[in-house]
Amino acid sequence: WNADNVLFTMTLQAANATPTEGNNLVFLIDVSGSMMSSDKLPLLKKAFSHLTDQLTEKDTISIVTYSGKEAVVLDGCSGSKKETILSAINSLKASGSTNGQAGLQKAYQIAEKHRIEGGNNRIIMASDGDLNVGIRDPRQLQAFVEEKRESGIYLSVLGFGSGNFRDDNMETLADHGNGVYYYIDGEVEAEKIFGSELCSTLTTVANDVKLQLTFDPAYVEQYRLIGYENRRLNDEDFEDDSKDAGEVGAGHTLTVCYEITMTDNKVYPEAGYATLAVRWKNPGESESVLREYGIGDESVKDTLNDDALFAAAIIETAMLLHNSRYKGNAS
């Protein structure tokens, strides 16, 4: 990593999904004037066509659109009626202002109306995040979706386009609506999310996932978590089940990296120079599960494998973009 420190890379993978009773999906689609460009609504239509191909008769599909006002385009259609769903999606046209609040309220009403007990009840919101009518402030959006998530309906968000794209709004909605957030920049990414990775896109296997890593000071002198600035919790929040944290989809992987300064003690113990504690809630449950793992000498490598090299390159790129004081001689 550099002459003085080492890179600590840790990847966790969630379990694959177990079959549900079906998907109750509400597509909440931004059809305001800002969605006209080719990398927005036209790409959005292609993205949803990949999802429609995967639906079955166990699924229930609704479509709510919003611009200056909200409209229900499809209300509780069977997933087996693919032509009806595609026709409704392809009929959408962009115009007007953007009242995301009204669209969200209607989407939650429709999702509740068609709730599938034991199934996956989820709103999939697609937008460029440019909300210019109703709630616009990220803090107000946070409060709105935090209240709604108590119903057990997940809110996932798809971001499209550039220029006036509002990443802060989109991430706020997904983070506090107990969903996931994807940015779709082309057909390849659309197919990946709604084709090969559909199960992880739609199925949440763990709620309020928290990680706590403890280094043994006999072996680690200093450490720095790289990134995740907006995901950090206070130490006391780790055991507090009322504190909201991130959701993880089926089969999802999560990679965390630290820059660490080792002590002069070069003999790492088998018992572990670090301990990872993972806490999460199973969907539908209010109490968390705790697992702990020791990280010992088997993890210490003299050279980086391709995955770690790639992670290092991504980190260096981000540090250069932020002009980080930790960038060193990265170029």
Short mmCIF file of N, CA and C in Angstrom, two decimals, residues 50 187-198 201:
data_model
loop_
_atom_site.label_atom_id
_atom_site.label_comp_id
_atom_site.label_asym_id
_atom_site.label_seq_id
_atom_site.Cartn_x
_atom_site.Cartn_y
_atom_site.Cartn_z
N HIS A 50 -36.16 -5.64 -18.66
CA HIS A 50 -35.39 -6.79 -18.15
C HIS A 50 -36.07 -7.38 -16.93
N GLU A 187 -27.28 0.13 -20.63
CA GLU A 187 -28.02 -1.13 -20.72
C GLU A 187 -27.32 -2.28 -20.01
N VAL A 188 -25.99 -2.28 -20.01
CA VAL A 188 -25.27 -3.37 -19.35
C VAL A 188 -25.59 -3.40 -17.86
N GLU A 189 -25.58 -2.22 -17.23
CA GLU A 189 -25.89 -2.14 -15.81
C GLU A 189 -27.36 -2.47 -15.56
N ALA A 190 -28.24 -2.06 -16.46
CA ALA A 190 -29.67 -2.37 -16.33
C ALA A 190 -29.92 -3.87 -16.36
N GLU A 191 -29.25 -4.55 -17.30
CA GLU A 191 -29.42 -6.01 -17.41
C GLU A 191 -28.85 -6.71 -16.18
N LYS A 192 -27.72 -6.20 -15.67
CA LYS A 192 -27.09 -6.79 -14.50
C LYS A 192 -28.02 -6.73 -13.29
N ILE A 193 -28.60 -5.57 -13.04
CA ILE A 193 -29.43 -5.37 -11.86
C ILE A 193 -30.75 -6.11 -11.95
N PHE A 194 -31.37 -6.09 -13.13
CA PHE A 194 -32.68 -6.71 -13.28
C PHE A 194 -32.65 -8.05 -14.00
N GLY A 195 -31.47 -8.52 -14.35
CA GLY A 195 -31.33 -9.82 -14.99
C GLY A 195 -30.58 -10.77 -14.09
N SER A 196 -29.26 -10.76 -14.20
CA SER A 196 -28.43 -11.74 -13.49
C SER A 196 -28.44 -11.54 -11.97
N GLU A 197 -28.69 -10.32 -11.49
CA GLU A 197 -28.66 -10.07 -10.05
C GLU A 197 -30.05 -9.72 -9.50
N LEU A 198 -31.09 -10.18 -10.19
CA LEU A 198 -32.45 -9.80 -9.79
C LEU A 198 -32.77 -10.20 -8.36
N THR A 201 -31.37 -7.89 -5.97
CA THR A 201 -32.00 -6.58 -6.12
C THR A 201 -33.31 -6.51 -5.36
#
